[in-house]
PDB file of C-alpha atoms in Angstrom:
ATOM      1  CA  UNK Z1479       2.192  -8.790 -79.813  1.00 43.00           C
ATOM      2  CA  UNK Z1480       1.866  -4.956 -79.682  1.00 45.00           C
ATOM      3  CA  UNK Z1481       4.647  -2.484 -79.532  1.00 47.00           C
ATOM      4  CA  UNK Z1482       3.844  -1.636 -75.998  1.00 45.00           C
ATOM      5  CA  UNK Z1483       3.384  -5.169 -74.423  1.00 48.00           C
ATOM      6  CA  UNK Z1484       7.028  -5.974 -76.128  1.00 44.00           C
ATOM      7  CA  UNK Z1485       8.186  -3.276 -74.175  1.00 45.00           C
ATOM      8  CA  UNK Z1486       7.067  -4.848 -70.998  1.00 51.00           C
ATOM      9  CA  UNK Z1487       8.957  -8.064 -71.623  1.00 53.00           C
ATOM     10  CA  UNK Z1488      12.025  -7.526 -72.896  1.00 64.00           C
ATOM     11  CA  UNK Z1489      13.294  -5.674 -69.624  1.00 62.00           C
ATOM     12  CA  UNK Z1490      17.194  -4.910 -69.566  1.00 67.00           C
ATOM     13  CA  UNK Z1491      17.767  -3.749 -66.092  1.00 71.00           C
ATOM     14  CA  UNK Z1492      16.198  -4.527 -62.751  1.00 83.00           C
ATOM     15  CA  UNK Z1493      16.529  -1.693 -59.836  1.00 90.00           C
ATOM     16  CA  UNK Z1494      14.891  -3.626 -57.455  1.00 92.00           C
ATOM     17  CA  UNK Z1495      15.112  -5.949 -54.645  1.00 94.00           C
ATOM     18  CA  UNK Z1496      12.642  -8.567 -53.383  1.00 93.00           C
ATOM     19  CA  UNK Z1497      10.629  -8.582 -50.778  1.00 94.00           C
ATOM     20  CA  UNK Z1498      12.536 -11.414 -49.395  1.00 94.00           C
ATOM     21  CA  UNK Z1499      15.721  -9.582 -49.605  1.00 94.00           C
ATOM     22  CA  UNK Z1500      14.195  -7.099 -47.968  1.00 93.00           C
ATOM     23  CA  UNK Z1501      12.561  -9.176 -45.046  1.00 94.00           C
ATOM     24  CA  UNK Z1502      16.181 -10.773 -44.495  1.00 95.00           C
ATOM     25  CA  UNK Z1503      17.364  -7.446 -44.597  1.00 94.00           C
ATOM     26  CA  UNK Z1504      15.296  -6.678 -41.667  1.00 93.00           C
ATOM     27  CA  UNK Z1505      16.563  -9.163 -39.189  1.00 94.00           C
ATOM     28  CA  UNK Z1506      19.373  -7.974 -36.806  1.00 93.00           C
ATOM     29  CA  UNK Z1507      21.270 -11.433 -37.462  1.00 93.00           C
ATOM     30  CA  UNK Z1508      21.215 -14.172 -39.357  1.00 91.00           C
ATOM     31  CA  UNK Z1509      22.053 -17.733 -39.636  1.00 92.00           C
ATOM     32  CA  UNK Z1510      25.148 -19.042 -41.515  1.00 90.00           C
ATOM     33  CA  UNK Z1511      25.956 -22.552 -42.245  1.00 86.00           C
ATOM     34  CA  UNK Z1512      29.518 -24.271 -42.609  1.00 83.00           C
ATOM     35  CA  UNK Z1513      30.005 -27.646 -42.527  1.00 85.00           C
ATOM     36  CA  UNK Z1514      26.737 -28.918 -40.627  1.00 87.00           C
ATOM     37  CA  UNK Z1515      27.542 -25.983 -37.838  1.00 90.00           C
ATOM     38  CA  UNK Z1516      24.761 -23.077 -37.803  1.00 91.00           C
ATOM     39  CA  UNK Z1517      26.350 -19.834 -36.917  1.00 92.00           C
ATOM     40  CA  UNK Z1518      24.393 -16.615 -35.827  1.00 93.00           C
ATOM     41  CA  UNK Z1519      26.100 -13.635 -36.621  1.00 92.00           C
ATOM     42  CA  UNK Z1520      25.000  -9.873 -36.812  1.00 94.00           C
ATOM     43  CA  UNK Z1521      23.443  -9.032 -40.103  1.00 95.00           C
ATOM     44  CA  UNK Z1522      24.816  -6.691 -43.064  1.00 96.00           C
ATOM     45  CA  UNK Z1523      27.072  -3.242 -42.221  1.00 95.00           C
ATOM     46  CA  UNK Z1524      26.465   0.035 -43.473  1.00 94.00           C
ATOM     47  CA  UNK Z1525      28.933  -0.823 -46.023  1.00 96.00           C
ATOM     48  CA  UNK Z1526      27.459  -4.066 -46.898  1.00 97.00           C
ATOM     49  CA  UNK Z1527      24.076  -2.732 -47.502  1.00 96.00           C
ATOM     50  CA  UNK Z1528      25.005   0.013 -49.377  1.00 96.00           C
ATOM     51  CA  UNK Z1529      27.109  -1.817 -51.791  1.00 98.00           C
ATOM     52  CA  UNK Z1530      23.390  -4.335 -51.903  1.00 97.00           C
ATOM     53  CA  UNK Z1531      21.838  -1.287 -53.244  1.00 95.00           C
ATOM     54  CA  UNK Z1532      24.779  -0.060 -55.562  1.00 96.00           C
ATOM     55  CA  UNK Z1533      24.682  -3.629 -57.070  1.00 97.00           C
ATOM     56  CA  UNK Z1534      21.068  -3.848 -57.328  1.00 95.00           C
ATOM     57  CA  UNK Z1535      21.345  -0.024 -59.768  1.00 93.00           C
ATOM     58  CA  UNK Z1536      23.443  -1.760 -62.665  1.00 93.00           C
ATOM     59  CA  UNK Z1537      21.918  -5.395 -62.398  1.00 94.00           C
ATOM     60  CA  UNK Z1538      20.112  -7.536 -65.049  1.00 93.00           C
ATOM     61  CA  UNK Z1539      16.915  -8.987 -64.712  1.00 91.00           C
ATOM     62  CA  UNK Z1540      18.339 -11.988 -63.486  1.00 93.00           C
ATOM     63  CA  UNK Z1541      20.153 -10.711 -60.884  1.00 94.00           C
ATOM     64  CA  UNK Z1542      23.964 -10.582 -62.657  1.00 95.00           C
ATOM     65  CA  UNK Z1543      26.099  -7.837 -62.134  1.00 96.00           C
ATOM     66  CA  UNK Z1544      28.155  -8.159 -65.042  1.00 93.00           C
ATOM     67  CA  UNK Z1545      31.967  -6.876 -64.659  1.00 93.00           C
ATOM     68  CA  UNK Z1546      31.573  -4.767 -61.384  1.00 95.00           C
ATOM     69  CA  UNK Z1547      34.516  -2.242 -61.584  1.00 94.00           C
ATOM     70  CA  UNK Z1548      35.895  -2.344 -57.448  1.00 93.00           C
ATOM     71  CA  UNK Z1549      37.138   1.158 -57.919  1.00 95.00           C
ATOM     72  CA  UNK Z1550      34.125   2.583 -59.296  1.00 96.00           C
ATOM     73  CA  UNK Z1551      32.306   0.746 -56.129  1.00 96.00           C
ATOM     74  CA  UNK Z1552      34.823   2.289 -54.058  1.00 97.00           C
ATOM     75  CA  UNK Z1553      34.324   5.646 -55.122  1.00 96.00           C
ATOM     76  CA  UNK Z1554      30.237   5.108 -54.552  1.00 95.00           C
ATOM     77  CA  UNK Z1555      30.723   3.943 -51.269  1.00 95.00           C
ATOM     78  CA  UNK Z1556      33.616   5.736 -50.323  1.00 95.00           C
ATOM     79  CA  UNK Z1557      35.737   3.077 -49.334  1.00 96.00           C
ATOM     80  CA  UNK Z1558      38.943   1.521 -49.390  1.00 97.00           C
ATOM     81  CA  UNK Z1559      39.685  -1.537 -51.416  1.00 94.00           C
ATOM     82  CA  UNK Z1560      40.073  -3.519 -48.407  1.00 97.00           C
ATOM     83  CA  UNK Z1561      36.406  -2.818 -46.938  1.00 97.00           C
ATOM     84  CA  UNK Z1562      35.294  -3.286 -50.611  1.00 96.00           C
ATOM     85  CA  UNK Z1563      36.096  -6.928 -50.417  1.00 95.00           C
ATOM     86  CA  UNK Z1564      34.764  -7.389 -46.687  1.00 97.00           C
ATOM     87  CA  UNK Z1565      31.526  -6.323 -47.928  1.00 98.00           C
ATOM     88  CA  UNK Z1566      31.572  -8.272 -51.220  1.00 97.00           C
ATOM     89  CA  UNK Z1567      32.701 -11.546 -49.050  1.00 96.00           C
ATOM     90  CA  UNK Z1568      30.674 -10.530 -46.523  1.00 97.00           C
ATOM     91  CA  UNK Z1569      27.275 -10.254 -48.360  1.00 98.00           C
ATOM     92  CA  UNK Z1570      28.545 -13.850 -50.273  1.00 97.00           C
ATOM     93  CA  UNK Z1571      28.896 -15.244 -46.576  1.00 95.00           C
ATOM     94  CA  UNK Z1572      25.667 -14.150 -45.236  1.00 96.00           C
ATOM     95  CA  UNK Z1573      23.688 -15.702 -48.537  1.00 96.00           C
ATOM     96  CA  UNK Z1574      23.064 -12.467 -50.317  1.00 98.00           C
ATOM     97  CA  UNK Z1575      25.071 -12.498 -53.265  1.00 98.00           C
ATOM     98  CA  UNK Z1576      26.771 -15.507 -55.156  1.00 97.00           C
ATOM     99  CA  UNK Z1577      30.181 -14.052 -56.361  1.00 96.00           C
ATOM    100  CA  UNK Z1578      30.558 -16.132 -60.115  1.00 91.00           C
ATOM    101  CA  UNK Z1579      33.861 -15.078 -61.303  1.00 81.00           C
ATOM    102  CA  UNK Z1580      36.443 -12.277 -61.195  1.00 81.00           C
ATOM    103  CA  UNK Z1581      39.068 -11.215 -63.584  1.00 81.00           C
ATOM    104  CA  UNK Z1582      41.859  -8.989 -64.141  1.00 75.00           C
ATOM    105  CA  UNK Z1583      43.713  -9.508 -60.786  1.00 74.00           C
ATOM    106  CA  UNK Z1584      40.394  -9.170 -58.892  1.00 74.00           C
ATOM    107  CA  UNK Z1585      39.753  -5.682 -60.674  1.00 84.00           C
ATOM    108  CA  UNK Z1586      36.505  -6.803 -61.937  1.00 90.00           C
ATOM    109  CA  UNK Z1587      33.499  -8.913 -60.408  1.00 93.00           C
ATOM    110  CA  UNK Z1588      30.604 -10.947 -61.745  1.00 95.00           C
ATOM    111  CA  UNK Z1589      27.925 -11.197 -59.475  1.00 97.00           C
ATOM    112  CA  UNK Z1590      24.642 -13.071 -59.001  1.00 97.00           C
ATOM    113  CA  UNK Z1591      22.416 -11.618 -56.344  1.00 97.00           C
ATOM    114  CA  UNK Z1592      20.424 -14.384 -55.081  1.00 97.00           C
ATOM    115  CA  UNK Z1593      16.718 -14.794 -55.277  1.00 94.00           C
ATOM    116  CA  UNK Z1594      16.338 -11.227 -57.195  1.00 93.00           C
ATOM    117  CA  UNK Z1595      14.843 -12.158 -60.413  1.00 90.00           C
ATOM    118  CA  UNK Z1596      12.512  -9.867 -61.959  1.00 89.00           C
ATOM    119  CA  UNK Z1597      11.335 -10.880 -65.699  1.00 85.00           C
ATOM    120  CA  UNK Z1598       7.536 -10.078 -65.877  1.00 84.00           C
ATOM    121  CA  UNK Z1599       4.860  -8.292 -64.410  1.00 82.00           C
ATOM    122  CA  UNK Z1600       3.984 -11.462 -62.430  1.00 85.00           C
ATOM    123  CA  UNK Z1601       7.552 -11.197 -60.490  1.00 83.00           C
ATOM    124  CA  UNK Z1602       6.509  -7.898 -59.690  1.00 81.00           C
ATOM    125  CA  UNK Z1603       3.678  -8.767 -58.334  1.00 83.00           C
ATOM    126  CA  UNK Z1604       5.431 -11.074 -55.635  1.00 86.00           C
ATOM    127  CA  UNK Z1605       6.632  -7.471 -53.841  1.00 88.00           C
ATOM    128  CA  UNK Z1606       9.575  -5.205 -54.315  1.00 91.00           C
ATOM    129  CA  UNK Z1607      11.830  -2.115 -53.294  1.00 88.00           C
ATOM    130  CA  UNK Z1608      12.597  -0.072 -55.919  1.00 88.00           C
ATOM    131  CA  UNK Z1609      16.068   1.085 -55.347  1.00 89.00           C
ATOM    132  CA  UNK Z1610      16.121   3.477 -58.543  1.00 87.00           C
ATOM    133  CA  UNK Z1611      15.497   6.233 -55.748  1.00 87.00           C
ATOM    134  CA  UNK Z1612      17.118   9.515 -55.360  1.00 90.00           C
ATOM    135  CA  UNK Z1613      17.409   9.319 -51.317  1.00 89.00           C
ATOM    136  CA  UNK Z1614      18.841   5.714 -51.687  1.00 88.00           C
ATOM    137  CA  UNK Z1615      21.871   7.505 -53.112  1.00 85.00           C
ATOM    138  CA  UNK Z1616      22.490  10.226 -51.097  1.00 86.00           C
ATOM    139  CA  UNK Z1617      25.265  10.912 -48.549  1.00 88.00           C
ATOM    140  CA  UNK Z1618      22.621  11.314 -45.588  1.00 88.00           C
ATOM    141  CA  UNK Z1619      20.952   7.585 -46.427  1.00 87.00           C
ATOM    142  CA  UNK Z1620      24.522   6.093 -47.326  1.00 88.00           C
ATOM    143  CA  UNK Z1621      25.831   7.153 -43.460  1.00 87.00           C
ATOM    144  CA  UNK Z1622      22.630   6.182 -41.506  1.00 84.00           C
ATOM    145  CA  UNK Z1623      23.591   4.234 -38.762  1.00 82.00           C
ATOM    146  CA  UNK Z1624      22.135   0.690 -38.743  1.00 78.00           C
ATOM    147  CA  UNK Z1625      20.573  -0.691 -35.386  1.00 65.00           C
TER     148      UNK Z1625
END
């Protein structure tokens, strides 16, 4: 294998989300199941989305966010701890992210988001946002209102 086609493969970080993420994204609700009982409730808040995109900036290319600080999230999304873990339990809830394990008095979060693996060229061919975008990260985006 050539230098450049290694490069291609062994990928560290991902910066992207799905085009099924992205289609769910898009709905104003969604459907939640709990024990047998479908519930429709309104899709993600500002907060909630914006914490999506934060998370989808310092993932693998599996999907893991690996020892998410909840102050440094806080800070991003300019938050309080409180609406932190709304968002985070919220986005679990709605089938967004799977939340694996936390540590440290729930200072620090391991994350999976669900169906956002990106390994090869071929998964990018199956459609994507790339979030590694200036505007994504800006105050104006971060307090759009969501409809």
């Amino acid at each position: 294998m050539s230098k450049s086609n290694s490069n291609k493969s062994n990928r560290i970080t991902n910066n992207k989300l799905s085009k099924n993420i992205i289609y769910k994204l898009m709905q104003p609700t969604i459907n939640v199941y709990d024990n047998n009982v479908v519930t429709e409730i309104p899709n993600v808040t500002k907060i909630e989305l914006n914490l999506l995109l934060y998370m989808s900036r310092i993932q693998d290319v599996f999907g893991n966010v690996s020892g998410l600080y909840y102050k440094d999230a806080c800070a991003y999304l300019d938050c309080c701890k409180q609406s932190f873990y709304n968002a985070l339990y919220g986005l679990e809830e709605k089938g967004y992210i799977q939340i694996n394990f936390c540590y440290k008095e729930q200072s620090y979060w391991n994350i999976l988001i669900l169906d956002n693996m990106f390994l090869n060229e071929a998964d990018d061919k199956k459609g994507y946002l790339n979030t590694n975008k200036k505007f994504l990260c800006s105050e104006g985006f971060k307090n759009l209102k969501l409809n």
